[in-house]
CSV table of N, CA and C in Angstrom, one decimal:
chain,number,residue,atom,x,y,z
A,381,MET,N,0.8,-1.2,0.0
A,381,MET,CA,0.0,0.0,0.0
A,381,MET,C,0.9,1.2,0.0
A,382,THR,N,0.6,2.2,-0.8
A,382,THR,CA,1.3,3.4,-0.9
A,382,THR,C,0.9,4.4,0.1
A,383,GLU,N,1.8,5.0,0.8
A,383,GLU,CA,1.5,6.1,1.8
A,383,GLU,C,1.0,7.3,1.1
A,384,ARG,N,0.0,7.9,1.6
A,384,ARG,CA,-0.6,9.1,1.0
A,384,ARG,C,0.3,10.3,1.3
A,385,LEU,N,0.5,11.1,0.3
A,385,LEU,CA,1.2,12.4,0.5
A,385,LEU,C,0.4,13.4,1.2
A,386,PRO,N,1.0,14.2,2.1
A,386,PRO,CA,0.3,15.2,2.8
A,386,PRO,C,-0.3,16.2,1.7
A,387,ARG,N,-1.5,16.7,1.9
A,387,ARG,CA,-2.1,17.7,1.1
A,387,ARG,C,-1.8,19.1,1.8
A,388,VAL,N,-1.1,19.9,1.0
A,388,VAL,CA,-0.7,21.2,1.6
A,388,VAL,C,-1.2,22.3,0.7
A,389,LEU,N,-1.8,23.3,1.3
A,389,LEU,CA,-2.2,24.6,0.6
A,389,LEU,C,-1.2,25.6,1.0
A,390,ALA,N,-0.5,26.2,0.0
A,390,ALA,CA,0.5,27.2,0.2
A,390,ALA,C,-0.1,28.5,-0.3
A,391,VAL,N,-0.1,29.6,0.6
A,391,VAL,CA,-0.7,30.8,0.3
A,391,VAL,C,0.4,31.9,0.4
A,392,ASP,N,0.6,32.7,-0.7
A,392,ASP,CA,1.5,33.8,-0.7
A,392,ASP,C,1.0,34.7,-1.8
A,393,ASP,N,1.3,36.0,-1.6
A,393,ASP,CA,0.9,37.0,-2.7
A,393,ASP,C,1.9,37.1,-3.8
A,394,GLU,N,3.0,36.4,-3.7
A,394,GLU,CA,4.1,36.4,-4.8
A,394,GLU,C,4.1,35.1,-5.5
A,395,PRO,N,3.6,35.0,-6.8
A,395,PRO,CA,3.6,33.8,-7.5
A,395,PRO,C,5.0,33.1,-7.6
A,396,ASN,N,6.1,33.9,-7.7
A,396,ASN,CA,7.4,33.3,-7.8
A,396,ASN,C,7.8,32.5,-6.5
A,397,ILE,N,7.3,33.0,-5.4
A,397,ILE,CA,7.5,32.2,-4.1
A,397,ILE,C,6.8,30.9,-4.2
A,398,LEU,N,5.5,30.9,-4.7
A,398,LEU,CA,4.7,29.7,-4.8
A,398,LEU,C,5.4,28.7,-5.8
A,399,ARG,N,5.9,29.2,-6.9
A,399,ARG,CA,6.6,28.4,-7.8
A,399,ARG,C,7.9,27.7,-7.2
A,400,ALA,N,8.6,28.5,-6.4
A,400,ALA,CA,9.7,28.0,-5.7
A,400,ALA,C,9.3,26.9,-4.7
A,401,LEU,N,8.2,27.1,-4.0
A,401,LEU,CA,7.7,26.1,-3.0
A,401,LEU,C,7.3,24.8,-3.8
A,402,ASN,N,6.7,25.0,-4.9
A,402,ASN,CA,6.3,23.9,-5.7
A,402,ASN,C,7.5,23.0,-6.1
A,403,ARG,N,8.6,23.7,-6.6
A,403,ARG,CA,9.8,23.0,-6.9
A,403,ARG,C,10.5,22.3,-5.7
A,404,SER,N,10.5,23.0,-4.6
A,404,SER,CA,11.1,22.5,-3.4
A,404,SER,C,10.4,21.3,-2.8
A,405,LEU,N,9.1,21.3,-2.9
A,405,LEU,CA,8.3,20.2,-2.2
A,405,LEU,C,7.8,19.2,-3.2
A,406,TYR,N,8.3,19.3,-4.5
A,406,TYR,CA,7.8,18.3,-5.5
A,406,TYR,C,8.1,16.9,-5.0
A,407,GLY,N,7.1,16.0,-5.1
A,407,GLY,CA,7.2,14.6,-4.7
A,407,GLY,C,7.1,14.4,-3.3
A,408,ALA,N,7.2,15.4,-2.4
A,408,ALA,CA,7.1,15.2,-1.0
A,408,ALA,C,5.7,15.4,-0.5
A,409,VAL,N,4.9,16.3,-1.2
A,409,VAL,CA,3.6,16.6,-0.8
A,409,VAL,C,2.7,16.8,-2.0
A,410,GLU,N,1.4,16.8,-1.8
A,410,GLU,CA,0.5,17.2,-2.9
A,410,GLU,C,0.2,18.7,-2.6
A,411,LEU,N,0.8,19.5,-3.4
A,411,LEU,CA,0.8,21.0,-3.2
A,411,LEU,C,-0.2,21.7,-4.0
A,412,VAL,N,-1.1,22.5,-3.4
A,412,VAL,CA,-2.0,23.4,-4.1
A,412,VAL,C,-1.6,24.8,-3.7
A,413,THR,N,-1.5,25.7,-4.6
A,413,THR,CA,-1.1,27.1,-4.3
A,413,THR,C,-2.3,28.1,-4.5
A,414,ALA,N,-2.2,29.1,-3.7
A,414,ALA,CA,-3.2,30.2,-3.8
A,414,ALA,C,-2.5,31.5,-3.7
A,415,VAL,N,-2.8,32.4,-4.7
A,415,VAL,CA,-2.1,33.7,-4.7
A,415,VAL,C,-3.0,34.7,-3.8
A,416,GLY,N,-2.5,34.8,-2.5
A,416,GLY,CA,-3.2,35.7,-1.6
A,416,GLY,C,-4.2,35.0,-0.7
A,417,PRO,N,-4.5,35.7,0.4
A,417,PRO,CA,-5.4,35.1,1.4
A,417,PRO,C,-6.9,34.9,0.9
A,418,GLU,N,-7.4,35.8,0.1
A,418,GLU,CA,-8.7,35.6,-0.4
A,418,GLU,C,-8.8,34.4,-1.3
A,419,GLU,N,-7.9,34.1,-2.2
A,419,GLU,CA,-7.9,32.9,-3.0
A,419,GLU,C,-7.7,31.7,-2.1
A,420,GLY,N,-6.9,31.8,-1.1
A,420,GLY,CA,-6.7,30.7,-0.1
A,420,GLY,C,-8.0,30.3,0.5
A,421,LEU,N,-8.8,31.3,1.0
A,421,LEU,CA,-10.0,31.0,1.6
A,421,LEU,C,-11.0,30.4,0.6
A,422,ARG,N,-11.0,30.9,-0.6
A,422,ARG,CA,-11.9,30.3,-1.6
A,422,ARG,C,-11.5,28.8,-1.9
A,423,THR,N,-10.2,28.6,-2.0
A,423,THR,CA,-9.7,27.2,-2.2
A,423,THR,C,-10.2,26.3,-1.1
A,424,LEU,N,-10.1,26.7,0.2
A,424,LEU,CA,-10.5,25.9,1.3
A,424,LEU,C,-12.0,25.7,1.3
A,425,GLU,N,-12.7,26.7,0.9
A,425,GLU,CA,-14.2,26.6,0.9
A,425,GLU,C,-14.6,25.6,-0.1
A,426,SER,N,-14.0,25.5,-1.3
A,426,SER,CA,-14.3,24.6,-2.3
A,426,SER,C,-13.8,23.2,-2.1
A,427,ASP,N,-12.6,23.1,-1.4
A,427,ASP,CA,-12.0,21.8,-1.1
A,427,ASP,C,-11.3,21.9,0.2
A,428,PRO,N,-12.0,21.6,1.3
A,428,PRO,CA,-11.4,21.7,2.6
A,428,PRO,C,-10.4,20.6,3.1
A,429,ALA,N,-10.2,19.6,2.2
A,429,ALA,CA,-9.4,18.4,2.6
A,429,ALA,C,-7.9,18.6,2.6
A,430,PHE,N,-7.4,19.6,3.3
A,430,PHE,CA,-6.0,19.9,3.3
A,430,PHE,C,-5.5,19.5,4.7
A,431,ASP,N,-4.3,18.9,4.8
A,431,ASP,CA,-3.7,18.5,6.0
A,431,ASP,C,-3.0,19.7,6.7
A,432,ILE,N,-2.4,20.5,5.8
A,432,ILE,CA,-1.5,21.6,6.2
A,432,ILE,C,-1.8,22.9,5.4
A,433,VAL,N,-1.9,24.0,6.1
A,433,VAL,CA,-2.0,25.3,5.4
A,433,VAL,C,-0.7,26.1,5.8
A,434,LEU,N,0.0,26.4,4.7
A,434,LEU,CA,1.3,27.2,4.9
A,434,LEU,C,1.1,28.6,4.3
A,435,SER,N,1.3,29.6,5.1
A,435,SER,CA,1.0,31.0,4.7
A,435,SER,C,2.2,31.9,4.9
A,436,ASP,N,2.4,32.8,4.0
A,436,ASP,CA,3.3,33.9,4.2
A,436,ASP,C,2.8,34.9,5.2
A,437,MET,N,3.6,35.6,5.9
A,437,MET,CA,3.1,36.6,6.9
A,437,MET,C,2.6,37.9,6.2
A,438,ARG,N,3.5,38.5,5.3
A,438,ARG,CA,3.2,39.8,4.8
A,438,ARG,C,2.4,39.6,3.4
A,439,MET,N,1.1,39.9,3.5
A,439,MET,CA,0.3,39.9,2.3
A,439,MET,C,-0.6,41.1,2.3
A,440,PRO,N,-1.0,41.7,1.2
A,440,PRO,CA,-1.9,42.8,1.2
A,440,PRO,C,-3.3,42.3,1.6
A,441,GLY,N,-4.0,43.2,2.3
A,441,GLY,CA,-5.4,42.9,2.6
A,441,GLY,C,-5.6,42.2,3.9
A,442,MET,N,-4.9,41.1,4.1
A,442,MET,CA,-5.0,40.3,5.3
A,442,MET,C,-3.6,39.6,5.5
A,443,ASP,N,-3.0,39.8,6.6
A,443,ASP,CA,-1.7,39.2,6.8
A,443,ASP,C,-1.8,37.8,7.1
A,444,GLY,N,-0.7,37.1,7.2
A,444,GLY,CA,-0.7,35.6,7.4
A,444,GLY,C,-1.3,35.2,8.8
A,445,VAL,N,-1.1,36.0,9.8
A,445,VAL,CA,-1.7,35.7,11.1
A,445,VAL,C,-3.2,35.8,11.1
A,446,ALA,N,-3.7,36.8,10.5
A,446,ALA,CA,-5.2,36.9,10.4
A,446,ALA,C,-5.8,35.8,9.5
A,447,PHE,N,-5.1,35.5,8.4
A,447,PHE,CA,-5.5,34.4,7.5
A,447,PHE,C,-5.5,33.1,8.3
A,448,LEU,N,-4.5,32.8,9.0
A,448,LEU,CA,-4.4,31.5,9.7
A,448,LEU,C,-5.3,31.4,10.9
A,449,GLN,N,-5.6,32.6,11.5
A,449,GLN,CA,-6.7,32.6,12.6
A,449,GLN,C,-8.0,32.3,12.0
A,450,CYS,N,-8.3,32.8,10.8
A,450,CYS,CA,-9.6,32.5,10.1
A,450,CYS,C,-9.6,31.0,9.8
A,451,VAL,N,-8.5,30.5,9.3
A,451,VAL,CA,-8.4,29.0,8.9
A,451,VAL,C,-8.6,28.2,10.2
A,452,ALA,N,-8.0,28.6,11.3
A,452,ALA,CA,-8.2,27.9,12.6
A,452,ALA,C,-9.6,27.8,13.0
A,453,GLN,N,-10.4,28.9,12.9
A,453,GLN,CA,-11.8,28.9,13.3
A,453,GLN,C,-12.6,28.0,12.4
A,454,ARG,N,-12.4,28.1,11.1
A,454,ARG,CA,-13.3,27.4,10.1
A,454,ARG,C,-12.8,26.0,9.8
A,455,TRP,N,-11.5,25.7,9.9
A,455,TRP,CA,-11.0,24.4,9.6
A,455,TRP,C,-10.0,24.0,10.7
A,456,PRO,N,-10.5,23.7,11.9
A,456,PRO,CA,-9.6,23.5,13.0
A,456,PRO,C,-8.7,22.3,12.9
A,457,GLY,N,-9.1,21.3,12.0
A,457,GLY,CA,-8.3,20.1,11.9
A,457,GLY,C,-7.0,20.3,11.1
A,458,THR,N,-6.8,21.5,10.5
A,458,THR,CA,-5.6,21.7,9.7
A,458,THR,C,-4.4,22.0,10.6
A,459,VAL,N,-3.3,21.7,10.1
A,459,VAL,CA,-2.0,22.2,10.7
A,459,VAL,C,-1.7,23.5,10.0
A,460,ARG,N,-1.4,24.5,10.8
A,460,ARG,CA,-1.2,25.9,10.3
A,460,ARG,C,0.3,26.3,10.5
A,461,ILE,N,1.0,26.6,9.4
A,461,ILE,CA,2.4,27.0,9.5
A,461,ILE,C,2.5,28.4,8.9
A,462,LEU,N,3.2,29.3,9.6
A,462,LEU,CA,3.5,30.7,9.1
A,462,LEU,C,4.9,30.8,8.7
A,463,LEU,N,5.1,31.4,7.5
A,463,LEU,CA,6.5,31.7,7.1
A,463,LEU,C,6.7,33.2,7.2
A,464,THR,N,7.7,33.6,7.9
A,464,THR,CA,7.8,35.0,8.2
A,464,THR,C,9.3,35.5,8.1
A,465,GLY,N,9.5,36.7,7.8
A,465,GLY,CA,10.8,37.3,7.8
A,465,GLY,C,11.2,37.7,9.2
A,466,MET,N,12.4,38.1,9.4
A,466,MET,CA,12.9,38.5,10.7
A,466,MET,C,12.1,39.8,11.1
A,467,GLY,N,11.8,39.9,12.4
A,467,GLY,CA,11.1,41.0,12.9
A,467,GLY,C,9.6,41.0,12.8
A,468,ASP,N,9.0,39.9,12.3
A,468,ASP,CA,7.6,39.8,12.2
A,468,ASP,C,7.0,38.9,13.3
A,469,THR,N,7.7,38.8,14.4
A,469,THR,CA,7.3,37.8,15.4
A,469,THR,C,6.2,38.2,16.4
A,470,GLY,N,6.0,39.5,16.6
A,470,GLY,CA,5.0,39.9,17.7
A,470,GLY,C,3.7,39.3,17.5
A,471,SER,N,3.0,39.6,16.5
A,471,SER,CA,1.6,39.1,16.3
A,471,SER,C,1.6,37.6,16.1
A,472,SER,N,2.7,37.0,15.5
A,472,SER,CA,2.7,35.6,15.2
A,472,SER,C,2.9,34.8,16.6
A,473,ASP,N,3.6,35.4,17.5
A,473,ASP,CA,3.8,34.8,18.8
A,473,ASP,C,2.4,34.7,19.5
A,474,ALA,N,1.6,35.8,19.5
A,474,ALA,CA,0.3,35.8,20.1
A,474,ALA,C,-0.6,34.7,19.5
A,475,ALA,N,-0.6,34.7,18.2
A,475,ALA,CA,-1.4,33.7,17.5
A,475,ALA,C,-1.0,32.3,17.7
A,476,ARG,N,0.3,32.1,17.9
A,476,ARG,CA,0.8,30.7,18.2
A,476,ARG,C,0.4,30.4,19.6
A,477,ALA,N,0.5,31.3,20.5
A,477,ALA,CA,0.0,31.0,21.9
A,477,ALA,C,-1.5,30.7,22.0
A,478,SER,N,-2.3,31.3,21.1
A,478,SER,CA,-3.7,31.0,21.1
A,478,SER,C,-4.0,29.7,20.4
A,479,GLY,N,-3.1,29.1,19.7
A,479,GLY,CA,-3.3,27.8,19.0
A,479,GLY,C,-3.7,28.0,17.5
A,480,ALA,N,-3.8,29.2,17.1
A,480,ALA,CA,-4.1,29.5,15.7
A,480,ALA,C,-3.0,29.1,14.7
A,481,ILE,N,-1.8,29.1,15.2
A,481,ILE,CA,-0.6,28.8,14.4
A,481,ILE,C,0.2,27.7,15.2
A,482,HIS,N,0.5,26.6,14.4
A,482,HIS,CA,1.2,25.6,15.1
A,482,HIS,C,2.8,25.8,15.0
A,483,ARG,N,3.2,26.3,13.9
A,483,ARG,CA,4.7,26.6,13.8
A,483,ARG,C,4.9,27.9,13.1
A,484,VAL,N,6.0,28.5,13.4
A,484,VAL,CA,6.5,29.8,12.7
A,484,VAL,C,7.9,29.4,12.2
A,485,LEU,N,8.0,29.6,10.9
A,485,LEU,CA,9.3,29.3,10.3
A,485,LEU,C,9.9,30.6,9.7
A,486,ALA,N,11.2,30.8,9.8
A,486,ALA,CA,11.8,32.0,9.2
A,486,ALA,C,12.1,31.8,7.8
A,487,LYS,N,11.9,32.9,7.0
A,487,LYS,CA,12.2,32.9,5.6
A,487,LYS,C,13.6,33.5,5.4
A,488,PRO,N,14.3,33.0,4.4
A,488,PRO,CA,14.0,31.8,3.6
A,488,PRO,C,14.1,30.5,4.4
A,489,CYS,N,13.2,29.6,4.2
A,489,CYS,CA,13.2,28.3,4.9
A,489,CYS,C,13.8,27.3,3.9
A,490,PRO,N,14.9,26.6,4.3
A,490,PRO,CA,15.4,25.6,3.4
A,490,PRO,C,14.4,24.5,3.2
A,491,ALA,N,14.4,23.9,2.0
A,491,ALA,CA,13.4,22.9,1.6
A,491,ALA,C,13.5,21.7,2.6
A,492,ASP,N,14.7,21.3,3.0
A,492,ASP,CA,14.8,20.1,3.9
A,492,ASP,C,14.1,20.4,5.2
A,493,GLU,N,14.3,21.6,5.7
A,493,GLU,CA,13.7,21.9,7.0
A,493,GLU,C,12.1,22.0,6.9
A,494,LEU,N,11.6,22.5,5.8
A,494,LEU,CA,10.2,22.6,5.6
A,494,LEU,C,9.6,21.2,5.4
A,495,LYS,N,10.3,20.3,4.7
A,495,LYS,CA,9.9,18.9,4.6
A,495,LYS,C,9.8,18.2,5.9
A,496,LEU,N,10.8,18.4,6.8
A,496,LEU,CA,10.9,17.8,8.1
A,496,LEU,C,9.7,18.3,8.9
A,497,VAL,N,9.4,19.6,8.9
A,497,VAL,CA,8.3,20.2,9.7
A,497,VAL,C,7.0,19.6,9.2
A,498,ILE,N,6.8,19.4,7.9
A,498,ILE,CA,5.6,18.8,7.4
A,498,ILE,C,5.5,17.4,7.8
A,499,THR,N,6.6,16.6,7.8
A,499,THR,CA,6.6,15.2,8.2
A,499,THR,C,6.2,15.1,9.7
A,500,GLU,N,6.8,16.0,10.5
A,500,GLU,CA,6.5,16.0,12.0
A,500,GLU,C,5.1,16.4,12.2
A,501,ALA,N,4.6,17.4,11.5
A,501,ALA,CA,3.2,17.8,11.7
A,501,ALA,C,2.2,16.7,11.3
A,502,MET,N,2.5,15.9,10.3
A,502,MET,CA,1.6,14.8,9.9
A,502,MET,C,1.7,13.7,10.9
A,503,ARG,N,2.9,13.5,11.5
A,503,ARG,CA,3.0,12.4,12.5
A,503,ARG,C,2.2,12.8,13.8
A,504,ARG,N,2.3,14.1,14.2
A,504,ARG,CA,1.5,14.5,15.3
A,504,ARG,C,0.0,14.5,15.1
A,505,ALA,N,-0.4,14.7,13.9
A,505,ALA,CA,-1.8,14.7,13.5
A,505,ALA,C,-2.3,13.3,13.4
A,506,GLY,N,-1.4,12.3,13.4
A,506,GLY,CA,-1.8,10.9,13.3
A,506,GLY,C,-2.1,10.5,11.9
A,507,ALA,N,-1.7,11.3,10.9
A,507,ALA,CA,-2.0,10.9,9.5
A,507,ALA,C,-0.9,10.0,8.9
């Protein structure tokens, strides 16, 4: 029996970052990308069967913390990971303490580290 790949929704307002994630995670996950938080929410509404939601912190309209808080309320079974640059930790720390965010990773995040975090998240979730 073949082990199922984790389904990951990656949300970022920069398509080039999403393409880089697609290359980095190819073969390790089933990756779906969304350009911006609004598209991310629409994607989840139409197909909520994601194991992990990975979001950038700085996006126009709704930052990654607010986006992942919304995801936590509507799809609490997802593992939520925030990618953030240095100095963006204040609001992400509060969201992590509340349980809205499971992990905060610094950008740029090496592909091997991201794969390890995804594997650990799936193991903790029992998938």
